[in-house]
Coordinates of C-alpha atoms in Angstrom, one line a residue:
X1 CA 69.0 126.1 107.9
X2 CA 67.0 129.3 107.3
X3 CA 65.4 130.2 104.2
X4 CA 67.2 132.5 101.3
X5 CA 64.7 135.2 102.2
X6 CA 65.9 134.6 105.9
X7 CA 69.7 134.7 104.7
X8 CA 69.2 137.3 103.0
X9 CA 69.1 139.6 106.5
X10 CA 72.4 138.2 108.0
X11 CA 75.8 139.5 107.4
X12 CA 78.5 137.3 105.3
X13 CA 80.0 136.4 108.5
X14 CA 76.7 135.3 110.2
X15 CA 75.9 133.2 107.0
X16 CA 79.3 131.6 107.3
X17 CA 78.6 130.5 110.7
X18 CA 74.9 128.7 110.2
X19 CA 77.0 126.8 107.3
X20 CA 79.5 125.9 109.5
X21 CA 77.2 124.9 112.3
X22 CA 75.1 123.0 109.9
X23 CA 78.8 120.7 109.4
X24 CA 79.2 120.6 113.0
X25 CA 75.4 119.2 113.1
X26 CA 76.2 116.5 110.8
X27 CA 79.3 115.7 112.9
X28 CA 78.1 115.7 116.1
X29 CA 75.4 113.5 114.5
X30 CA 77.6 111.3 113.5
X31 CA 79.0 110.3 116.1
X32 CA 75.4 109.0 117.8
X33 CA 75.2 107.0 114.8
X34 CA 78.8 105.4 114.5
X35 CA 78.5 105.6 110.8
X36 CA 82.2 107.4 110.1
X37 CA 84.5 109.7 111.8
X38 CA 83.6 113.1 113.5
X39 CA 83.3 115.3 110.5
X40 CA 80.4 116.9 108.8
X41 CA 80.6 118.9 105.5
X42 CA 78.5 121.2 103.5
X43 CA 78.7 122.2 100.2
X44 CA 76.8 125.6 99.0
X45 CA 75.9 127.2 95.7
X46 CA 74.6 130.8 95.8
X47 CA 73.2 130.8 99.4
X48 CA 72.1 127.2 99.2
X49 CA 73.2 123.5 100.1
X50 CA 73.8 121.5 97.5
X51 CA 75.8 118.8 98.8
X52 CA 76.3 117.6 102.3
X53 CA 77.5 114.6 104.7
X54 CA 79.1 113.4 107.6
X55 CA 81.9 110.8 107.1
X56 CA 80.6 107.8 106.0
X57 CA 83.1 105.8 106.3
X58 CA 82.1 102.7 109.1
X59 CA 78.6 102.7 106.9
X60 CA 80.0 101.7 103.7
X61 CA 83.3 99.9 104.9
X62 CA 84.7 102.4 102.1
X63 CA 88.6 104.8 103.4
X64 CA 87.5 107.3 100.8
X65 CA 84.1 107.8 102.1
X66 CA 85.3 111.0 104.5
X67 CA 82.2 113.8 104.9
X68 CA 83.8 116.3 102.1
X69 CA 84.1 113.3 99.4
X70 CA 80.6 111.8 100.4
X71 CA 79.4 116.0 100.2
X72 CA 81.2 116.4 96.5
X73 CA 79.9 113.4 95.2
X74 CA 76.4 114.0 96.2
X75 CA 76.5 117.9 94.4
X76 CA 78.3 117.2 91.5
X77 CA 75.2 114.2 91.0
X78 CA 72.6 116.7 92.0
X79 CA 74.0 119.6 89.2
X80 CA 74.8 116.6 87.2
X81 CA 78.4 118.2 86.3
X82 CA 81.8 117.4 87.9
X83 CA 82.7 121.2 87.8
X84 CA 81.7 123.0 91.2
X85 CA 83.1 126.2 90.4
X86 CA 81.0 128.9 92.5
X87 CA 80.9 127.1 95.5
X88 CA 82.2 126.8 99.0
X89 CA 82.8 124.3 100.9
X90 CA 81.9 124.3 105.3
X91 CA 83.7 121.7 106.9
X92 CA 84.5 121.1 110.6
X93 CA 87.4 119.9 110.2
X94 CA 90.7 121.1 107.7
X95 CA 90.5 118.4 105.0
X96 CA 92.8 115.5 104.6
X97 CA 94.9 115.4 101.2
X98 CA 92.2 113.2 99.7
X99 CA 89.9 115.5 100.9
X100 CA 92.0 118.7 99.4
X101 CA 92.9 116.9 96.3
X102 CA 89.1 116.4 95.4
X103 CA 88.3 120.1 96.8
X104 CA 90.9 121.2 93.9
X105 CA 89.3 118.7 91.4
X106 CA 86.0 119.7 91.7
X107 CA 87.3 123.4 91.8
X108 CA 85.4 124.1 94.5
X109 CA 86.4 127.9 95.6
X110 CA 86.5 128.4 99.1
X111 CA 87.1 126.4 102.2
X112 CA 86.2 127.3 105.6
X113 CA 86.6 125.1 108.3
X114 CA 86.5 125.0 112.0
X115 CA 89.0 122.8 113.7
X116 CA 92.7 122.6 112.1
X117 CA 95.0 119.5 111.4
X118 CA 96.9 119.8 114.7
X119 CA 93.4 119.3 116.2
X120 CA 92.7 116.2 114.3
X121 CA 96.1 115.2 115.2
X122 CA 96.0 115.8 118.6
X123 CA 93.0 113.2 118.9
X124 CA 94.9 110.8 116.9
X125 CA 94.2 111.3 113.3
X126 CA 97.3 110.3 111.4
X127 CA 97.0 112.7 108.4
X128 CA 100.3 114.3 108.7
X129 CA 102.3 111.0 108.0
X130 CA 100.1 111.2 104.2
X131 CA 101.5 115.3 104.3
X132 CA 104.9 114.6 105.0
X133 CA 104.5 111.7 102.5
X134 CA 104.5 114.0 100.0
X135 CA 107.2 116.3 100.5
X136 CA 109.9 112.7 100.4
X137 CA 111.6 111.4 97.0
X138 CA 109.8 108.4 95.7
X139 CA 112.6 106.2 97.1
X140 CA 112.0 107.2 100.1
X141 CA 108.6 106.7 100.6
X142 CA 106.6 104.2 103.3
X143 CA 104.5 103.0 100.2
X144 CA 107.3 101.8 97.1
X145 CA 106.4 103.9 94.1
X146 CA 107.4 101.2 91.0
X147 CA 106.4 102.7 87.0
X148 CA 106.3 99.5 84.8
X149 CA 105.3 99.4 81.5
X150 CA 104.7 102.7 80.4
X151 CA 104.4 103.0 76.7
X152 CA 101.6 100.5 76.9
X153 CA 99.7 103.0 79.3
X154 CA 100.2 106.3 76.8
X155 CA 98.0 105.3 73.9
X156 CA 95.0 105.6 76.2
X157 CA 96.5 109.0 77.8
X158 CA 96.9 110.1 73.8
X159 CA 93.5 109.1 72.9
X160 CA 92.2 111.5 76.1
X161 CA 94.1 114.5 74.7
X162 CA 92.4 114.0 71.2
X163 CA 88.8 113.2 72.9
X164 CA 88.3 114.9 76.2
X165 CA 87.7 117.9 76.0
X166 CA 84.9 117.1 73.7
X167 CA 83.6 114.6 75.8
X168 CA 83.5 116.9 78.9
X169 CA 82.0 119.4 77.3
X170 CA 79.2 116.8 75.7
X171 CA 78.9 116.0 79.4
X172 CA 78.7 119.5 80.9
X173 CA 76.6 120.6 78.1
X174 CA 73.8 118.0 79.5
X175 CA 74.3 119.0 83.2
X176 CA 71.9 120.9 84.9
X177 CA 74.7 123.4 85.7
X178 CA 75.4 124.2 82.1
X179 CA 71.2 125.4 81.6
X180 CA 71.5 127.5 84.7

């Protein structure tokens, strides 16, 4: 990747692209190295990386390990916060629901990626079964759906809603990101 100062005499659309190449790197690398699937992610904060990974999913013998979770995790450790609001996220490939659920958790703000879900479906990914998955009723689903026991699960769910916002903001208070 080319320095800030170097950035700094691109256009938006160039920058966009050496991101996105930079993903396609990790990818392509990837593959050499049999560590995880084909897909490479890159996670920036004001002109810089500060996350990124191919799909580590083979190394670590971990489903949840895909490039853009592995990329999430390793900014929100470096900031030291959970809250990646300001960033963007470069990814070769359109993100899986886990993927997009974790984008929208981490309130990342802006995905750009190069190949699309029919393209991962085409060579065999089966990420649209998980889609449709969530458009059925509950009885209808492949995986049964069963809520036991819930009032013995609300008291911690209670004790959250009195505590947590204090405690994320105790947390976020100590983050890197909060003395930036």
């Amino acid at each position: 990747m080319p320095s800030k100062k170097a950035l700094a005499t691109l256009s938006p659309e160039e920058i966009d692209e050496r991101f996105m190449i930079e993903a396609i790197r990790l990818a392509e690398e990837n593959l050499k190295t049999n560590e995880g699937g084909p897909v490479g992610a890159v996670i920036v904060l004001d002109g810089k990386i500060i996350g990124k990974s191919a799909n580590e999913s083979f190394l670590t013998s971990d489903p949840t390990a895909h490039a853009e979770m592995q990329a999430i995790r390793k900014a929100c450790r470096k900031l030291k916060t959970l809250d990646l609001s300001g960033t963007i996220i470069y990814t070769n490939c359109e993100p899986c629901p886990m993927c997009l659920g974790a984008i929208y958790w981490a309130k990342i703000e802006k995905i750009y990626y190069a190949a699309s879900k029919e393209d991962t479906y085409a060579i065999g990914f089966d990420d649209k079964v998980i889609f449709w998955e969530f458009n059925k009723p509950d009885d209808k689903k492949e995986i049964p759906r069963v809520q036991i026991i819930k009032a013995k699960a609300l008291p911690a769910l209670q004790k959250w809603k009195e505590i947590g916002e204090s405690r994320i903001n105790a947390f976020e208070a100590g983050s890197r990101r909060a003395k930036v």
